Amino acid sequence: MPFVEEERKILLEVKGIGPVIIQRFEEIGIHSLQELSEYEAENIADLVAGMLRTSCWKNSPQSKKAINAAIDLAQKTI
C-alpha cells in the first residue's frame, strides 16, 4: 500500500525528496510517515542498496541527507 496522497505531498516538500525516493521507501515496505519515523537513515540506505544491488544509496551523502530530512519530517509530523 503506497503513502496516502497527503503524506506524499508533505514528503515532496522536503529538499532532495522526489517521487523515486518515495517509491524506494514503498518498495522496502515503508508506507506511512509513522513507519518512516521509526527508521534510521543508515537502515533505509542499506535496505535500498540491497534491493537495487548497488552501493550508491549507502555511499551517497546526498541520499543520506535526503533520507534524514524525510525521517526528521516524519518524526515531527506524527
PDB file of C-alpha atoms in Angstrom:
ATOM      1  CA  MET A   1       0.000   0.000   0.000  1.00  0.00           C
ATOM      2  CA  PRO A   2       1.579   3.340  -1.008  1.00  0.00           C
ATOM      3  CA  PHE A   3       1.815   6.533   1.027  1.00  0.00           C
ATOM      4  CA  VAL A   4      -1.518   8.335   1.184  1.00  0.00           C
ATOM      5  CA  GLU A   5      -1.642  11.408  -1.056  1.00  0.00           C
ATOM      6  CA  GLU A   6      -1.432  13.882   1.842  1.00  0.00           C
ATOM      7  CA  GLU A   7       1.744  12.277   3.222  1.00  0.00           C
ATOM      8  CA  ARG A   8       3.230  12.024  -0.278  1.00  0.00           C
ATOM      9  CA  LYS A   9       2.712  15.782  -0.759  1.00  0.00           C
ATOM     10  CA  ILE A  10       4.350  16.501   2.595  1.00  0.00           C
ATOM     11  CA  LEU A  11       7.379  14.385   1.675  1.00  0.00           C
ATOM     12  CA  LEU A  12       7.723  16.015  -1.736  1.00  0.00           C
ATOM     13  CA  GLU A  13       8.169  19.373   0.002  1.00  0.00           C
ATOM     14  CA  VAL A  14      11.427  18.127   1.549  1.00  0.00           C
ATOM     15  CA  LYS A  15      14.533  19.178  -0.357  1.00  0.00           C
ATOM     16  CA  GLY A  16      16.041  16.154  -2.055  1.00  0.00           C
ATOM     17  CA  ILE A  17      12.901  14.011  -1.861  1.00  0.00           C
ATOM     18  CA  GLY A  18      11.256  13.186  -5.149  1.00  0.00           C
ATOM     19  CA  PRO A  19       8.899  10.533  -6.460  1.00  0.00           C
ATOM     20  CA  VAL A  20      11.692   7.975  -6.917  1.00  0.00           C
ATOM     21  CA  ILE A  21      12.808   8.186  -3.291  1.00  0.00           C
ATOM     22  CA  ILE A  22       9.220   7.779  -2.120  1.00  0.00           C
ATOM     23  CA  GLN A  23       8.912   4.800  -4.465  1.00  0.00           C
ATOM     24  CA  ARG A  24      12.050   3.267  -2.923  1.00  0.00           C
ATOM     25  CA  PHE A  25      10.600   3.732   0.577  1.00  0.00           C
ATOM     26  CA  GLU A  26       7.463   1.908  -0.557  1.00  0.00           C
ATOM     27  CA  GLU A  27       9.465  -0.868  -2.225  1.00  0.00           C
ATOM     28  CA  ILE A  28      11.203  -1.675   1.065  1.00  0.00           C
ATOM     29  CA  GLY A  29       7.910  -1.668   2.970  1.00  0.00           C
ATOM     30  CA  ILE A  30       7.660   1.894   4.293  1.00  0.00           C
ATOM     31  CA  HIS A  31       4.159   3.135   3.509  1.00  0.00           C
ATOM     32  CA  SER A  32       3.479   5.916   6.007  1.00  0.00           C
ATOM     33  CA  LEU A  33       5.136   8.737   7.903  1.00  0.00           C
ATOM     34  CA  GLN A  34       4.564   6.698  11.066  1.00  0.00           C
ATOM     35  CA  GLU A  35       6.591   3.812   9.649  1.00  0.00           C
ATOM     36  CA  LEU A  36       9.255   6.153   8.258  1.00  0.00           C
ATOM     37  CA  SER A  37       9.675   7.822  11.656  1.00  0.00           C
ATOM     38  CA  GLU A  38      10.789   4.502  13.160  1.00  0.00           C
ATOM     39  CA  TYR A  39      13.783   4.055  10.833  1.00  0.00           C
ATOM     40  CA  GLU A  40      17.307   5.415  10.763  1.00  0.00           C
ATOM     41  CA  ALA A  41      18.803   6.650   7.505  1.00  0.00           C
ATOM     42  CA  GLU A  42      21.545   4.015   7.566  1.00  0.00           C
ATOM     43  CA  ASN A  43      18.963   1.210   7.737  1.00  0.00           C
ATOM     44  CA  ILE A  44      16.972   2.606   4.829  1.00  0.00           C
ATOM     45  CA  ALA A  45      20.119   3.137   2.754  1.00  0.00           C
ATOM     46  CA  ASP A  46      21.212  -0.458   3.423  1.00  0.00           C
ATOM     47  CA  LEU A  47      17.792  -1.879   2.528  1.00  0.00           C
ATOM     48  CA  VAL A  48      17.504   0.089  -0.710  1.00  0.00           C
ATOM     49  CA  ALA A  49      21.102  -0.658  -1.697  1.00  0.00           C
ATOM     50  CA  GLY A  50      20.491  -4.352  -1.116  1.00  0.00           C
ATOM     51  CA  MET A  51      17.271  -4.291  -3.094  1.00  0.00           C
ATOM     52  CA  LEU A  52      18.911  -2.485  -6.008  1.00  0.00           C
ATOM     53  CA  ARG A  53      22.140  -4.477  -5.680  1.00  0.00           C
ATOM     54  CA  THR A  54      24.183  -1.300  -5.750  1.00  0.00           C
ATOM     55  CA  SER A  55      26.097   0.690  -3.172  1.00  0.00           C
ATOM     56  CA  CYS A  56      25.090   4.153  -4.385  1.00  0.00           C
ATOM     57  CA  TRP A  57      22.463   4.663  -1.679  1.00  0.00           C
ATOM     58  CA  LYS A  58      24.909   3.587   1.022  1.00  0.00           C
ATOM     59  CA  ASN A  59      27.772   5.745  -0.245  1.00  0.00           C
ATOM     60  CA  SER A  60      25.941   8.896  -1.294  1.00  0.00           C
ATOM     61  CA  PRO A  61      25.954  11.762   1.214  1.00  0.00           C
ATOM     62  CA  GLN A  62      23.081  13.345  -0.741  1.00  0.00           C
ATOM     63  CA  SER A  63      20.844  10.315  -0.380  1.00  0.00           C
ATOM     64  CA  LYS A  64      21.526  10.020   3.346  1.00  0.00           C
ATOM     65  CA  LYS A  65      20.881  13.740   3.808  1.00  0.00           C
ATOM     66  CA  ALA A  66      17.549  13.431   1.989  1.00  0.00           C
ATOM     67  CA  ILE A  67      16.595  10.302   3.938  1.00  0.00           C
ATOM     68  CA  ASN A  68      17.460  12.008   7.237  1.00  0.00           C
ATOM     69  CA  ALA A  69      15.383  15.036   6.250  1.00  0.00           C
ATOM     70  CA  ALA A  70      12.425  12.774   5.444  1.00  0.00           C
ATOM     71  CA  ILE A  71      12.782  10.930   8.758  1.00  0.00           C
ATOM     72  CA  ASP A  72      13.024  14.223  10.673  1.00  0.00           C
ATOM     73  CA  LEU A  73       9.882  15.476   8.960  1.00  0.00           C
ATOM     74  CA  ALA A  74       8.069  12.227   9.712  1.00  0.00           C
ATOM     75  CA  GLN A  75       9.027  12.390  13.391  1.00  0.00           C
ATOM     76  CA  LYS A  76       7.820  15.989  13.658  1.00  0.00           C
ATOM     77  CA  THR A  77       4.591  15.304  11.767  1.00  0.00           C
ATOM     78  CA  ILE A  78       3.289  12.293  13.661  1.00  0.00           C
TER      79      ILE A  78
END
